[in-house]
Coordinates of C-alpha atoms and ligand atoms in Angstrom, one line a residue:
X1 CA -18.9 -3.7 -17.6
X2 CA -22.5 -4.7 -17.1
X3 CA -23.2 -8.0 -17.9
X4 CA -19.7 -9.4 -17.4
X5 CA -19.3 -13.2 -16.9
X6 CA -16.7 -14.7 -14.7
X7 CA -14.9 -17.5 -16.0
X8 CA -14.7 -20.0 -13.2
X9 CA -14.4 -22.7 -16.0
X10 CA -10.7 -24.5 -16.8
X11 CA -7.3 -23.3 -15.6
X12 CA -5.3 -22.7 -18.6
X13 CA -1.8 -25.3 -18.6
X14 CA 0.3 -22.2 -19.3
X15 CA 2.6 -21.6 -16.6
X16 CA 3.5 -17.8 -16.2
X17 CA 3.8 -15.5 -13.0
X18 CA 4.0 -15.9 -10.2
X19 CA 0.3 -15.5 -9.5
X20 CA 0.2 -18.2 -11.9
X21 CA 1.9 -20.2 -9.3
X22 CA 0.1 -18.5 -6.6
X23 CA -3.2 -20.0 -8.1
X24 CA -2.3 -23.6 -9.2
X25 CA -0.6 -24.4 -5.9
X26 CA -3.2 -22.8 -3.4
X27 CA -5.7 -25.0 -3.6
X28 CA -3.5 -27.9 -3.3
X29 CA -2.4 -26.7 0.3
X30 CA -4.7 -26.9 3.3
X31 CA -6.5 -24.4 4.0
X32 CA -6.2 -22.6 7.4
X33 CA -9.8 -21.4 8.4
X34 CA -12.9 -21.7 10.3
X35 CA -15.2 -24.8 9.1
X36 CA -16.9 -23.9 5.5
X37 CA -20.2 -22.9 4.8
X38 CA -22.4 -24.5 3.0
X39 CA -22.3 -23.8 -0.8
X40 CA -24.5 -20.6 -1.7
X41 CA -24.4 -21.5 -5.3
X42 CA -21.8 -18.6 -5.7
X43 CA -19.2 -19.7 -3.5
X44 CA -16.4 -17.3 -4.8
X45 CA -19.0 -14.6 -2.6
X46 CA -19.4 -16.4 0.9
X47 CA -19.0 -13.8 3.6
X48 CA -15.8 -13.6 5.6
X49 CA -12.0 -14.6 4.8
X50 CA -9.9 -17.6 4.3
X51 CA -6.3 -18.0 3.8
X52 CA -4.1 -20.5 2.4
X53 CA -0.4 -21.6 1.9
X54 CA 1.8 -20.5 -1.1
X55 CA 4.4 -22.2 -2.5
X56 CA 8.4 -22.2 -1.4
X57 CA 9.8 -21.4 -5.0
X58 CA 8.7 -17.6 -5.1
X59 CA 9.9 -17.0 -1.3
X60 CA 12.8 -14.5 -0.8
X61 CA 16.3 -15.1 -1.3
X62 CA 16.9 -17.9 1.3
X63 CA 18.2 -16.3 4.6
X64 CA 21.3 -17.2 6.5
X65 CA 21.3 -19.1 9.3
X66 CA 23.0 -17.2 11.8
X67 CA 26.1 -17.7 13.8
X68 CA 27.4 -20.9 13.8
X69 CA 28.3 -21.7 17.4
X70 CA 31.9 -22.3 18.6
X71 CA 33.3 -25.3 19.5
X72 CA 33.1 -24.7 23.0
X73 CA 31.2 -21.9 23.7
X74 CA 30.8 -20.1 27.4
X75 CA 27.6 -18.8 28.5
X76 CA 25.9 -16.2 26.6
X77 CA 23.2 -13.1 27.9
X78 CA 21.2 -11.5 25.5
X79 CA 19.4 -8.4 26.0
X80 CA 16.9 -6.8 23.2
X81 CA 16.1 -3.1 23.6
X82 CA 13.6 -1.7 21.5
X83 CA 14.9 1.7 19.4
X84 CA 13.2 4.9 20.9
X85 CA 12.5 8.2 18.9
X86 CA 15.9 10.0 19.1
X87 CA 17.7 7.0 19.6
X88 CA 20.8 6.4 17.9
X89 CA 23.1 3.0 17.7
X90 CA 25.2 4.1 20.4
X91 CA 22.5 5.1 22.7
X92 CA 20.8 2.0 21.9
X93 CA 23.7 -0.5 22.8
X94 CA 24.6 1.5 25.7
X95 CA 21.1 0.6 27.5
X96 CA 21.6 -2.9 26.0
X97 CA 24.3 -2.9 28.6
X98 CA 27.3 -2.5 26.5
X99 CA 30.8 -0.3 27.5
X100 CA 31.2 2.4 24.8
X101 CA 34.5 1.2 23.5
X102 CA 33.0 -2.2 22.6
X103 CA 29.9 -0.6 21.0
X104 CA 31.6 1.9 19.0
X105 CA 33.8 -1.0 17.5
X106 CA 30.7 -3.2 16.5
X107 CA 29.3 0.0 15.3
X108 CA 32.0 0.6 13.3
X109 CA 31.5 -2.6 11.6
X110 CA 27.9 -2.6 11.3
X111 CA 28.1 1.1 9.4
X112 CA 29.3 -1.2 6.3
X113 CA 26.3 -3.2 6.0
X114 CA 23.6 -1.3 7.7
X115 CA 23.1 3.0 7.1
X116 CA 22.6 4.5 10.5
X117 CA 20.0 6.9 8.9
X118 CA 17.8 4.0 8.6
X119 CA 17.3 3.4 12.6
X120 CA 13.9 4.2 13.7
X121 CA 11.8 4.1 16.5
X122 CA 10.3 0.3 17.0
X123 CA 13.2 -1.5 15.8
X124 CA 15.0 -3.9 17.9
X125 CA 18.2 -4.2 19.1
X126 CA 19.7 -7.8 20.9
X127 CA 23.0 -7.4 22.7
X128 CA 25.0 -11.1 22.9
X129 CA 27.5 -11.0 25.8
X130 CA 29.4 -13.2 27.3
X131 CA 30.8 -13.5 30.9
X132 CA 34.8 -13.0 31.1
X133 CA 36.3 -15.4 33.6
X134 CA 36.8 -13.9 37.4
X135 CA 40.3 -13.5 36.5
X136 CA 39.9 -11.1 34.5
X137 CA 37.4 -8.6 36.7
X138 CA 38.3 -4.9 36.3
X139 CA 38.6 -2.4 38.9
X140 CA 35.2 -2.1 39.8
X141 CA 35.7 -6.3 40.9
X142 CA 32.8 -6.8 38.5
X143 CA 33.6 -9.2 35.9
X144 CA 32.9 -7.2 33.1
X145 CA 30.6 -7.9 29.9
X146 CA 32.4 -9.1 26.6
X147 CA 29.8 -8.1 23.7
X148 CA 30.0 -10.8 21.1
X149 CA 27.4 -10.1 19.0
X150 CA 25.0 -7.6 18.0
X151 CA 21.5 -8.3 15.8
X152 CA 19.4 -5.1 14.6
X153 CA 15.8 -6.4 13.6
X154 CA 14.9 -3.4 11.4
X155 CA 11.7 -4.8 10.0
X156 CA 9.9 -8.2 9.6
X157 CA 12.0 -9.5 6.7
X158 CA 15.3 -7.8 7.5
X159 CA 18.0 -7.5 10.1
X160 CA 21.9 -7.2 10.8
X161 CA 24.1 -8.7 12.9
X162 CA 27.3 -7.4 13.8
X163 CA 30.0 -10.6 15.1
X164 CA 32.7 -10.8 17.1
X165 CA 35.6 -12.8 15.3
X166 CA 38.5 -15.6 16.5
X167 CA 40.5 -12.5 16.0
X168 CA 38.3 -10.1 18.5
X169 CA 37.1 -7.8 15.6
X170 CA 33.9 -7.5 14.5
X171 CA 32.1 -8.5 11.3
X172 CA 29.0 -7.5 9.8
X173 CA 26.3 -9.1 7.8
X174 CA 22.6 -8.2 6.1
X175 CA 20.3 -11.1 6.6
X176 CA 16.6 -11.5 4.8
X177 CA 14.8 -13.8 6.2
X178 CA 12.0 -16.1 4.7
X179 CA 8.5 -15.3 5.0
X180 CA 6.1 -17.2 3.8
X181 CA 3.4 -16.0 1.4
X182 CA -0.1 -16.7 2.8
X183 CA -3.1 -16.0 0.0
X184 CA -6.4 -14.9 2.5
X185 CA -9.7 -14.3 0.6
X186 CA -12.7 -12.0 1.7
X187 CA -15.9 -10.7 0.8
X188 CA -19.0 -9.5 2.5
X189 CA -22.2 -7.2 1.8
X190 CA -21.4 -3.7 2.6
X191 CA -24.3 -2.2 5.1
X192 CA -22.1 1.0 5.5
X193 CA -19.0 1.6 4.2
X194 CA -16.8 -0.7 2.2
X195 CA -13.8 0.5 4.5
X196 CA -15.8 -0.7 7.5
X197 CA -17.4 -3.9 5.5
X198 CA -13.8 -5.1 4.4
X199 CA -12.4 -4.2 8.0
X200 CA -15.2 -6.4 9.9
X201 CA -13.7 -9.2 7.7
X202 CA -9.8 -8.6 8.7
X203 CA -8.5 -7.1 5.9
X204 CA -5.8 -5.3 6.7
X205 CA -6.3 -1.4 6.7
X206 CA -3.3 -0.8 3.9
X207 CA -4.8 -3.3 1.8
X208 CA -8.4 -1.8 1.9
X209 CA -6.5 1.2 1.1
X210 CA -5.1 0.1 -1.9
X211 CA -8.3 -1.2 -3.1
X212 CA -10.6 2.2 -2.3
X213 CA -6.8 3.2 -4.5
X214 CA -7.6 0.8 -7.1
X215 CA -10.9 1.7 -7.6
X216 CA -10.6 5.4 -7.2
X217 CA -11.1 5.9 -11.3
X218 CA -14.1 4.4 -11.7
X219 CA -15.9 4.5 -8.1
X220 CA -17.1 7.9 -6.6
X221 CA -16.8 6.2 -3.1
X222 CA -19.6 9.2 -1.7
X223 CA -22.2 8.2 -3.8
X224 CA -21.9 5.3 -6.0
X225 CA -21.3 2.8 -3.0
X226 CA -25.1 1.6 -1.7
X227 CA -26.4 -0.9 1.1
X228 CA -26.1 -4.3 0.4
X229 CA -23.2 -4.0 -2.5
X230 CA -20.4 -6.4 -2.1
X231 CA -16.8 -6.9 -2.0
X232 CA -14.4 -9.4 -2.5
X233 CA -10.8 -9.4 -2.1
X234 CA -8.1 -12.0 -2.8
X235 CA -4.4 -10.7 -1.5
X236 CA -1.5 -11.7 0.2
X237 CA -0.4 -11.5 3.7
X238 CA 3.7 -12.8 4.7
X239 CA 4.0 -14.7 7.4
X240 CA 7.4 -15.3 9.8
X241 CA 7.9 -18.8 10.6
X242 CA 5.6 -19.1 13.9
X243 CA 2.8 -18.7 11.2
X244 CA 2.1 -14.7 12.5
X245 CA 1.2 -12.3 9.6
X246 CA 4.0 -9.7 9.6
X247 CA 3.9 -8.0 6.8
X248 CA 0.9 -7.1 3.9
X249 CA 1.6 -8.1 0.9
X250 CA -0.4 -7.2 -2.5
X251 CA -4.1 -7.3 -3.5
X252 CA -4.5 -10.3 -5.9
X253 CA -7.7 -9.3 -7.0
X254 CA -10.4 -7.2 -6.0
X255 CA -13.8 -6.9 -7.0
X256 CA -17.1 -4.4 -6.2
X257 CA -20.4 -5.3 -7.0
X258 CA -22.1 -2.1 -7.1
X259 CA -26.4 -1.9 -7.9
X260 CA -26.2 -5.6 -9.3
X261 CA -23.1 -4.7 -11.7
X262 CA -19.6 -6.6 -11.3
X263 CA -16.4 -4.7 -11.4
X264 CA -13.4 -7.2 -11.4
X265 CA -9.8 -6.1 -11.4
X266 CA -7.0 -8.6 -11.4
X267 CA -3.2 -7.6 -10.8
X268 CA -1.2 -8.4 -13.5
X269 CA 2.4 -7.8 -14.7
X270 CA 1.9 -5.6 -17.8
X271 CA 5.9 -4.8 -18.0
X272 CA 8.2 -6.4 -16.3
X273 CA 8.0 -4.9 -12.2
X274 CA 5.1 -2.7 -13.0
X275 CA 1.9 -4.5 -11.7
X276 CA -1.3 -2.9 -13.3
X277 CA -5.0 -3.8 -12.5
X278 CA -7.0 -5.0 -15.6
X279 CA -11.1 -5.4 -15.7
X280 CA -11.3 -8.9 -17.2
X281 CA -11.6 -7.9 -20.6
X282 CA -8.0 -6.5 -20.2
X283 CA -9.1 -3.1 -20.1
X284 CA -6.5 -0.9 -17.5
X285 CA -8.0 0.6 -14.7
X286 CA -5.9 3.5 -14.5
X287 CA -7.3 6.4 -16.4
X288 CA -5.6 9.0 -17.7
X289 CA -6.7 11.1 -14.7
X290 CA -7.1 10.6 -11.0
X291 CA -11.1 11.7 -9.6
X292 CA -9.8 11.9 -6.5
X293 CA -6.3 13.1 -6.1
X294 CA -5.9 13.3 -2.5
X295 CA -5.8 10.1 -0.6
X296 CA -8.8 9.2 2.3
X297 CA -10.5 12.5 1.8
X298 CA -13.9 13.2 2.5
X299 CA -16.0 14.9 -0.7
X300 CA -17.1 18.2 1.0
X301 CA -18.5 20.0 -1.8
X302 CA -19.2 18.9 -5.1
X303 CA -19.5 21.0 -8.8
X304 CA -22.4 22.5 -9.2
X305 CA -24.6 25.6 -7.8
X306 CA -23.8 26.4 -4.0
X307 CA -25.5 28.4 -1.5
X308 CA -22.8 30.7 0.4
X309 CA -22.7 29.8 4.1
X310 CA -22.4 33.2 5.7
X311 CA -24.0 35.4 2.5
X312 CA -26.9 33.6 1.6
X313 CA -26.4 34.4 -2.6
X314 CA -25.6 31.5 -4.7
X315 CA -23.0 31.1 -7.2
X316 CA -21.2 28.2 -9.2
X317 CA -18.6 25.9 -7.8
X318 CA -16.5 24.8 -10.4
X319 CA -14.7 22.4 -8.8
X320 CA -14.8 19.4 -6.4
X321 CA -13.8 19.9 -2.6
X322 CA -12.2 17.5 -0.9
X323 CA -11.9 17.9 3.0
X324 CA -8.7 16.5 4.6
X325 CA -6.2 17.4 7.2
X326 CA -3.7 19.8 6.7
X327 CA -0.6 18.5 5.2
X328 CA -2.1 15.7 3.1
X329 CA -0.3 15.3 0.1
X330 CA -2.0 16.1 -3.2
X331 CA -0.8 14.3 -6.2
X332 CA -1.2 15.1 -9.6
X333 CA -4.5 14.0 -11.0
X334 CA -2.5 12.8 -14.4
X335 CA 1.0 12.8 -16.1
X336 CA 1.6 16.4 -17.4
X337 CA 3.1 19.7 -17.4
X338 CA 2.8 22.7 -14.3
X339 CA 1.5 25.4 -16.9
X340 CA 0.7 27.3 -13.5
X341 CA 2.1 28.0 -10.2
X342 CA 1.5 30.6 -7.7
X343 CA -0.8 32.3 -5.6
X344 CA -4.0 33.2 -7.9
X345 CA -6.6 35.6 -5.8
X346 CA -9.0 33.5 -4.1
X347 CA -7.7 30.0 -5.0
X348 CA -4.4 31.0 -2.7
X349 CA -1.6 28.7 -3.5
X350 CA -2.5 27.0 -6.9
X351 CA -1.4 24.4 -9.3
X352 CA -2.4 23.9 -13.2
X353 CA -0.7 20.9 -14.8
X354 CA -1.3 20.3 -18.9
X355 CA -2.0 16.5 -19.8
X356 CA -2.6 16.8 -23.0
X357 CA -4.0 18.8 -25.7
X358 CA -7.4 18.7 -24.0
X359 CA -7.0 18.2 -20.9
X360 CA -5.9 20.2 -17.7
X361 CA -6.5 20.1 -13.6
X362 CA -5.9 22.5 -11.4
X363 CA -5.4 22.8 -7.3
X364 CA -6.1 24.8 -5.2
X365 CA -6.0 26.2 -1.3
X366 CA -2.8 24.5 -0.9
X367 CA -0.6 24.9 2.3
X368 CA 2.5 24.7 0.5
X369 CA 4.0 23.1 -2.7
X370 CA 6.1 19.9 -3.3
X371 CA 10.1 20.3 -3.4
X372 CA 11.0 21.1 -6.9
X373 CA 7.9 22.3 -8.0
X374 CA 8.0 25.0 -10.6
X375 CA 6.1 26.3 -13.9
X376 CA 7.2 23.9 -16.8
X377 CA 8.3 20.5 -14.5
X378 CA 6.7 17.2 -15.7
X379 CA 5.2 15.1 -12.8
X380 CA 3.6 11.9 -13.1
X381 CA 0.5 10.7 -11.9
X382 CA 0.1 10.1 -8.5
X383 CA 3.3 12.1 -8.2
X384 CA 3.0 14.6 -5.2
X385 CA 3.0 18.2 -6.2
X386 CA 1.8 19.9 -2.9
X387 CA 0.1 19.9 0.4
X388 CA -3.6 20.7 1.5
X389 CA -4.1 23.8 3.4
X390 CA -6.4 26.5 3.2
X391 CA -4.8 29.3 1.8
X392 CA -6.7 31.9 -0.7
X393 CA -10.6 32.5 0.2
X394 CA -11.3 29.4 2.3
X395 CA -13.1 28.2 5.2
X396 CA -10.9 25.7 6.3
X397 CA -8.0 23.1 5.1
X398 CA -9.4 21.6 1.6
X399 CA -8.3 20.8 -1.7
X400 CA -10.5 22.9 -4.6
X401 CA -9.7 20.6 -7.5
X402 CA -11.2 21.4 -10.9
X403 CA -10.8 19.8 -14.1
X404 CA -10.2 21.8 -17.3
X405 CA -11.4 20.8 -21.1
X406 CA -10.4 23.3 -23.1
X407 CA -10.3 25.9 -20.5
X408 CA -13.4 25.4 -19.2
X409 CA -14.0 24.2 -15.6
X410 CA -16.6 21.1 -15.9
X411 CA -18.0 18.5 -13.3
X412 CA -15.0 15.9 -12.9
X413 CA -17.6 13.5 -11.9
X414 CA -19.3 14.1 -14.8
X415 CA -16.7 13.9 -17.3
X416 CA -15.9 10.6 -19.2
X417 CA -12.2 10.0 -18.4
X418 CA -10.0 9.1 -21.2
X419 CA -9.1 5.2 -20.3
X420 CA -5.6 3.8 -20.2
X421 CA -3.8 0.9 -21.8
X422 CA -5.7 -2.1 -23.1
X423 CA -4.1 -5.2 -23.0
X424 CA -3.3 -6.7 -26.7
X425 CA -2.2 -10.0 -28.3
X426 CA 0.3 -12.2 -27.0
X427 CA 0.2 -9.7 -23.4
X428 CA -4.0 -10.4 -23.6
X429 CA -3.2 -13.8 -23.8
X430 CA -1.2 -13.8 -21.0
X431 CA -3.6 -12.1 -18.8
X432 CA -6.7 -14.6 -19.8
X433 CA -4.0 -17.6 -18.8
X434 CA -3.7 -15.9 -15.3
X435 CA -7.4 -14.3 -15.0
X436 CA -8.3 -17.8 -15.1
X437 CA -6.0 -19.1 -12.5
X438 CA -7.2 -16.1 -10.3
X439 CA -11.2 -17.4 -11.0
X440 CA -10.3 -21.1 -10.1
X441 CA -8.6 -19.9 -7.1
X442 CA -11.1 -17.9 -5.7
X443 CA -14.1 -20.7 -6.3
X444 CA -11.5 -23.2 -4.7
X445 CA -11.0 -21.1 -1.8
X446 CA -14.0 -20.5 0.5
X447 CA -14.3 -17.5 2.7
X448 CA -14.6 -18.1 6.2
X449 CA -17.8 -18.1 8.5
X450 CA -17.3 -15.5 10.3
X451 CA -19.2 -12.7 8.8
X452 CA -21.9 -15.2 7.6
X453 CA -25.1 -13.5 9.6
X454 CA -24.0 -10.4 8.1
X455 CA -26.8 -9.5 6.0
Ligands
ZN1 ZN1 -14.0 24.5 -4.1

């Protein structure tokens, strides 16, 4: 990839995908940041992050606009209760103030849009009551509360309302509601870490995430990332309509530049919903096999000769150790074939998937395997086949992953993966159109200030 050129030249006329869109309309919008810096020449690589506007036509399905008010209506409470852990509907309503009877009925109805399964801690509940007339007071001589109306607000972009009808039942209803899609842009040097680089500039935690994810073929995060690389990120946050990020959206584009050498990837529909990341010569940067198949992990010992701790000898580690709490799931370093499970000696609970005629990986240490797991299943990549534990002759909770060619154990790191799909004809074509809508973009859209004295 040495030696790459950006094009930051034309944008191409053809209209495509949405990221098509995404581009051509973005820098016609305003952008929402902190005063620009002066040009350094490169100005897709200005420290910070800016965001900007996208447009209507790729919003969600439109939402609904509630409950249309009666003609005369009395006077309505409301009371929102957020969902504890071990909550359930009824629980909830009941401290929203409700009388069982009435909550079981608008449960009732809400059971046929909404799956009580899916309640979970953080949610909110709002409780609409309305006063009944004095005349109607109960036995207690407390007017008592008629519940008309019942919203669940299960996460930013969904919720369900139960409604009282003319005829005193209640009716339910899903709502999703329209978030606007908000395209931020950031980049900085990295002095330490590019988790801590890309954090400092408010990129979401997920969405760093995803990138270290995105790069995890190629980058050896331990040792290939040095002071004063940099990173640049172009993704997508949604926004409710107060203008307050509420949900992450995807990474755009993302890009290291590691020793001098530029690694773009760009997101791009290769099949219809499956979004891929290509270099920009349309090269896939999934390979065939994951270097790192645990996610966040620390490298703790790498292939090579070791010293033992306690015994002092040295002996070959065949294998790469990642550190990571117990119970992180491990996923399978490639499509393939278990040709191996069971405890095996020292390795403790173990894993050896086939990929292909050449190629095998094998885990080890693990604290337990992944439902369904047996000699002969086919798993995908990224699939999870088990959990990281420290079973078999180890110091403490680790995955021992190795790499097989042929039977032989050699240096994962080491090994020149087998690449994945590379894009071709009309589908190249495609890409360039939207690579080039992703270059103007970026050189339209500066990053922010903020991060600017970080040298
Ligand atoms: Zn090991």
């Amino acid at each position: 990839m040495a030696g790459a050129r950006e094009n930051g030249g034309e944008s191409s006329s053809a209209q495509l995908t949405v990221y098509g869109i995404i581009a051509a309309v973005g820098f016609l919008l305003a952008l929402i940041s902190i005063p620009d810096l002066p040009a350094f020449g490169n100005p897709g690589w200005l420290d910070g992050g800016a965001k900007r506007s996208l447009p209507d036509n790729f919003l969600l399905p439109p939402g609904e606009d509630g409950i249309e008010a009666a003609p005369t209506t009395p006077a309505t409470a409301s009371r929102s209760v957020t969902i504890r852990r071990g909550d359930t509907l009824m629980k909830a309503i009941l401290r929203s103030g409700s009388d069982r009877k009435q909550a079981h009925a608008a449960i009732t109805s809400l059971k046929d849009v909404f799956n009580p399964k899916s309640l979970r801690p953080g949610q909110t509940l709002t409780a609409t009551f309305q006063e009944i007339a004095s005349s109607q007071k109960g036995a207690t001589g407390k007017a008592p509360k008629k519940l008309v109306a019942l919203r669940l607000n299960t996460d930013a972009e969904h919720e369900f309302a139960a409604e009282r009808t003319t005829d005193g039942d209640f009716t339910s209803h899903g709502i999703v509601k329209e978030l606007e899609r908000v395209a931020y842009h950031a980049g900085a040097t990295i002095n330490d870490s590019l988790f801590l680089a890309a954090n400092r500039a408010d990129v979401p935690n997920r969405l760093i995430m995803d990138v270290i994810r995105i790069f995890s073929w190629d980058v050896d995060f331990q040792r290939d990332i040095q002071r004063g690389d940099r990173f640049e990120i172009l993704y997508e946050r949604l926004h409710d309509e107060s203008g307050k990020p509420v949900k992450d959206g995807a990474v755009l584009y993302a890009a290291l530049t590691l020793s001098g050498v530029h690694y773009p990837l760009y997101r791009f529909e290769s099949e219809p919903n499956r979004f891929e990341y290509f270099n920009n010569k349309g090269q896939s940067a999934r390979k065939a096999l994951l270097r790192t198949p645990v996610d966040g992990a620390r490298l703790s010992s790498r292939y090579g000769k070791r010293r033992h701790p306690i015994l002092g000898y040295t002996r070959m580690h065949r294998g790469l150790d990642f550190a990571a709490p117990r119970g992180t799931p491990i996923m399978a370093g490639g499509d393939g074939v278990i040709e191996s499970i069971g405890r095996n000696g020292a390795y403790g609970r173990y894993i050896r998937l086939r990929h292909n005629s050449r190629y095998k990986t094998a885990y080890a240490h693990m604290r337990r395997y992944a439902k369904g797991m047996r000699r002969g299943k086919r798993v995908r990549q990224g699939q999870t086949i088990g959990y990281v534990g420290s079973s078999g002759r180890s110091t403490g909770p680790h995955l021992h992953y190795e790499v097989l060619v042929g039977n032989r154990q050699l240096n994962p790191l080491k090994i020149k993966l087998p690449t994945g799909q590379k894009l071709k004809g009309a589908e190249l074509a495609r890409f360039e159109a939207l690579r080039q809508q992703v270059d103007v973009a970026r050189a339209e859209t500066p990053l922010a200030t903020k991060l600017a004295q970080r040298r």
